[in-house]
Amino acid sequence: MRSPLAAPILPTNRPATAPALSIERISKAWGSVVALAEVTLEVPAGGCLALVGESGAGKSTLLKCLNRLEEPDGGRILIDGADIRSRDAVILRRGIGYVPQGDGLLPHWNVRRNAALVPRLVGLEDANRRADEVLALVGLDPAVLGNRWPHELSGGQRQRVALARALAGGQGIMLLDEPFGALDAITRHELRETLLAIRAARPLTVVLVTHDLREALMLASAVAVLRDGRLEQTAAPDELVGHPATPYVAELLSRSGVTS
């Protein structure tokens, strides 16, 4: 039997050949500072797109446009063929999993209640069961950790709870903003493996922001390189490494120690 967690909160009317997520000529500026300049990208259902580039490249700004935490100045974003501006922003965010920089856990809620946030908000009666299921999926035993407080957890455990919260409502899209950047190398590796396992277990479309090009090449099915708000190249990992489209992409690969 298919798990009810696989059913997304946002309705899906997407034709089989259409992308789950379409970003069309998105622009954003603050005064004279250009954050995004007509960026166009697509993410197929079940794909993982990594946004990479230096600080100030526009990665997090673009990610926040996808759930309307930021509103672009121009262009449009489609989820399953529907313009996200046609949906109430709060309802939209509840239907998209989001892991911000840091874990964003509510310190006065225990682990289970943090994970159950979205199911509770949308009125699902089995919110705690859903929370326990996704806590187990991300590698946490709900019987052991469900009643603990965020301050009692390690950094890696908190990030796992944040991942669980982004899954518990059956969200079909997950946005990850530098989710592993503050962790030690061993914990970061373990959480990368956890994300790969989650994607293998569930139908999930992912957009990942990272400064770590090696991480992007490991986790993503496609990598988009941004520079000063402009898209330098989008390609599958092997193509990006073997055929950098611009001198900047080649330099980024070289500085990251990545060779073809």
C-alpha atoms as one frame of an Amber mdcrd trajectory, in Angstrom:
protein
   0.000   0.000   0.000   1.274   3.447  -0.885   2.144   5.523   2.158  -0.111
   8.565   2.665   3.091  10.551   3.124   3.689  10.217  -0.592   0.629  12.350
  -1.367   1.639  16.022  -1.783  -0.304  18.815  -0.114  -0.218  20.890  -3.301
  -2.417  19.411  -6.043  -0.551  17.892  -8.980  -2.050  18.341 -12.446   1.260
  18.211 -14.291   1.420  16.288 -17.576   3.894  13.395 -17.431   6.388  15.215
 -19.671   6.185  18.611 -17.947   8.764  19.739 -15.364   7.759  19.810 -11.719
   9.326  23.254 -11.369   9.832  25.927 -14.040  11.731  29.157 -13.387  11.192
  31.613 -16.228  13.277  34.792 -16.593  13.278  35.576 -12.863  14.751  38.955
 -11.953  15.263  40.616  -8.579  17.065  43.788  -7.533  17.438  45.926  -4.454
  17.942  49.411  -5.810  20.986  49.298  -8.072  22.082  45.881  -6.778  21.059
  43.096  -9.139  20.381  39.854  -7.242  18.939  37.868 -10.158  19.018  38.697
 -13.865  16.453  36.796 -15.952  17.337  33.352 -14.616  15.615  30.458 -16.392
  15.768  26.876 -15.096  13.694  23.698 -15.043  13.640  20.808 -12.585  12.000
  17.535 -13.659   9.872  15.575 -11.232  12.179  13.599  -8.985  15.232  15.645
  -9.964  17.694  17.459  -7.737  18.979  20.839  -8.878  21.972  22.292  -7.029
  22.489  26.063  -7.096  26.181  26.866  -6.668  28.322  29.983  -6.780  30.122
  32.399  -4.529  28.484  34.493  -1.809  26.243  37.111  -3.400  25.629  35.026
  -6.513  21.862  34.998  -5.901  21.446  31.378  -4.815  19.444  31.908  -1.624
  17.442  34.734  -3.179  16.352  32.442  -6.002  15.494  29.662  -3.559  13.316
  32.017  -1.506  11.489  33.122  -4.634  10.351  29.515  -5.082   8.218  29.623
  -1.920   7.503  33.366  -2.060   9.621  34.345   0.899  10.962  36.783  -1.705
   8.870  38.165  -4.555  10.706  38.578  -7.871  10.525  41.816  -9.820   9.993
  40.001 -13.104   9.409  36.582 -14.598   7.332  33.745 -13.240   7.669  30.426
 -11.406   5.470  27.427 -12.149   4.933  24.393  -9.957   3.264  21.537 -11.805
   2.352  24.022 -14.532   0.623  26.533 -12.239   1.975  30.014 -11.529   2.785
  30.161  -7.810   1.344  33.683  -7.656  -2.091  32.132  -8.193  -1.809  30.433
  -4.811  -2.027  31.937  -1.355   1.566  32.362  -0.165   0.974  30.696   3.216
  -0.735  27.678   1.676   2.024  27.457  -0.929   4.732  27.351   1.762   2.937
  24.618   3.671   3.026  22.491   0.523   6.772  22.924  -0.060   9.393  21.460
   2.260  11.912  24.088   3.342  15.107  23.721   5.356  16.605  27.188   5.976
  20.183  28.016   6.874  20.488  26.701  10.404  17.785  24.259  11.385  14.988
  26.734  12.190  13.529  24.432  14.855  11.155  25.919  17.420  13.087  25.670
  20.724   9.975  25.397  22.924   8.599  22.426  20.973   9.917  18.888  21.320
  11.300  16.930  18.382   8.039  15.171  17.486   6.012  18.378  17.561   8.608
  20.185  15.426   8.455  17.407  12.849   4.640  17.434  12.932   4.363  21.187
  12.301   2.932  21.128   8.769   0.510  18.206   9.292  -0.835  20.051  12.343
  -1.195  23.320  10.438  -3.213  21.689   7.656  -5.379  19.781  10.116  -4.258
  16.201   9.517  -5.416  13.926  12.327  -2.388  11.612  12.112   0.221  14.359
  12.514   2.220  12.543  15.190   2.251   9.291  13.238   3.504  11.132  10.183
   6.171  12.822  12.300   7.364   9.494  13.692   7.476   7.968  10.229   9.676
  10.697   8.775  11.871  10.867  11.882  12.645   7.208  11.299  13.192   7.907
   7.592  15.893  10.486   8.381  17.623   8.161  10.829  16.183   9.225  14.197
  14.377   6.834  16.530  11.154   8.626  17.532  10.785   6.422  20.614  14.149
   7.657  21.867  14.274  11.231  20.586  10.652  12.238  19.960  10.176  13.874
  23.349  13.556  15.592  23.528  14.048  19.329  23.053  16.148  20.820  20.246
  18.824  22.022  22.680  19.369  18.416  23.757  20.353  17.337  20.237  23.608
  17.488  18.315  23.853  19.730  15.261  23.473  16.755  12.955  20.398  15.523
  14.823  18.777  18.955  14.604  19.337  19.005  10.852  17.725  15.582  10.600
  14.682  16.913  12.463  14.583  19.852  10.039  14.622  17.396   7.128  11.821
  15.401   8.760   9.727  18.547   9.220  10.149  19.298   5.507   8.759  15.851
   4.655   6.021  15.141   7.202   3.212  16.809   5.257   3.863  14.759   2.129
   5.566  17.677   0.397   6.640  16.817  -3.151   9.203  19.625  -3.397  12.000
  20.312  -0.920  14.110  23.476  -0.784  17.427  23.212   1.075  19.442  26.342
   1.855  23.010  25.353   2.808  21.638  22.567   5.019  24.969  20.945   5.882
  27.366  23.892   5.814  27.765  24.346   9.584  28.421  20.683  10.347  31.660
  18.790  10.786  32.945  16.714   7.875  31.781  13.319   9.170  28.270  14.532
  10.045  28.026  16.351   6.724  28.904  13.154   4.861  26.330  11.171   6.851
  23.589  13.689   6.094  24.436  13.703   2.405  23.973   9.945   2.424  20.672
  10.410   4.272  19.426  12.824   1.620  20.332  10.357  -1.146  18.456   7.617
   0.727  15.387   9.833   1.163  15.322  10.613  -2.552  15.612   6.906  -3.349
  12.718   6.093  -0.998  10.281   8.859  -1.927   9.160  10.789  -5.015  10.773
  14.138  -4.245  11.942  17.107  -6.302  14.812  18.971  -4.624  16.479  22.362
  -5.031  19.697  22.596  -3.031  21.773  25.713  -2.350  25.399  24.983  -1.525
  28.812  26.650  -1.658  30.392  23.201  -1.930  30.737  22.233  -5.574  31.800
  18.704  -4.657  28.618  18.330  -2.610  26.558  19.559  -5.558  28.194  17.061
  -7.914  27.545  14.245  -5.465  23.894  14.998  -4.699  22.406  16.672  -7.757
  21.129  15.457 -11.097  21.816  18.942 -12.477  23.995  21.836 -11.322  23.302
  25.519 -12.008  26.259  27.885 -11.599  25.292  31.455 -10.701  27.547  34.501
 -10.748  26.372  37.972  -9.742  22.766  36.930 -10.280  23.341  35.547 -13.746
  23.273  31.964 -14.881  26.663  30.823 -16.185  25.830  27.188 -16.936  23.326
  24.463 -16.158  24.372  20.886 -16.781  24.456  17.358 -15.436  27.468  16.817
 -13.156  29.528  14.900 -15.718  28.863  17.482 -18.429  29.678  20.385 -16.117
  33.008  18.830 -15.142  33.904  17.728 -18.643  32.669  20.746 -20.568  32.596
  23.982 -18.546  30.728  26.551 -20.622  32.566  29.683 -19.426  35.963  30.594
 -17.987  34.264  31.284 -14.648  32.841  27.759 -14.445  36.268  26.338 -15.311
  37.846  28.492 -12.596  35.241  27.399 -10.037  35.921  23.752 -10.842  39.663
  24.306 -10.566  39.386  26.129  -7.226  37.250  23.285  -5.911  39.852  20.727
  -6.932  37.484  19.081  -9.422  39.016  17.753 -12.641  37.549  15.836 -15.554
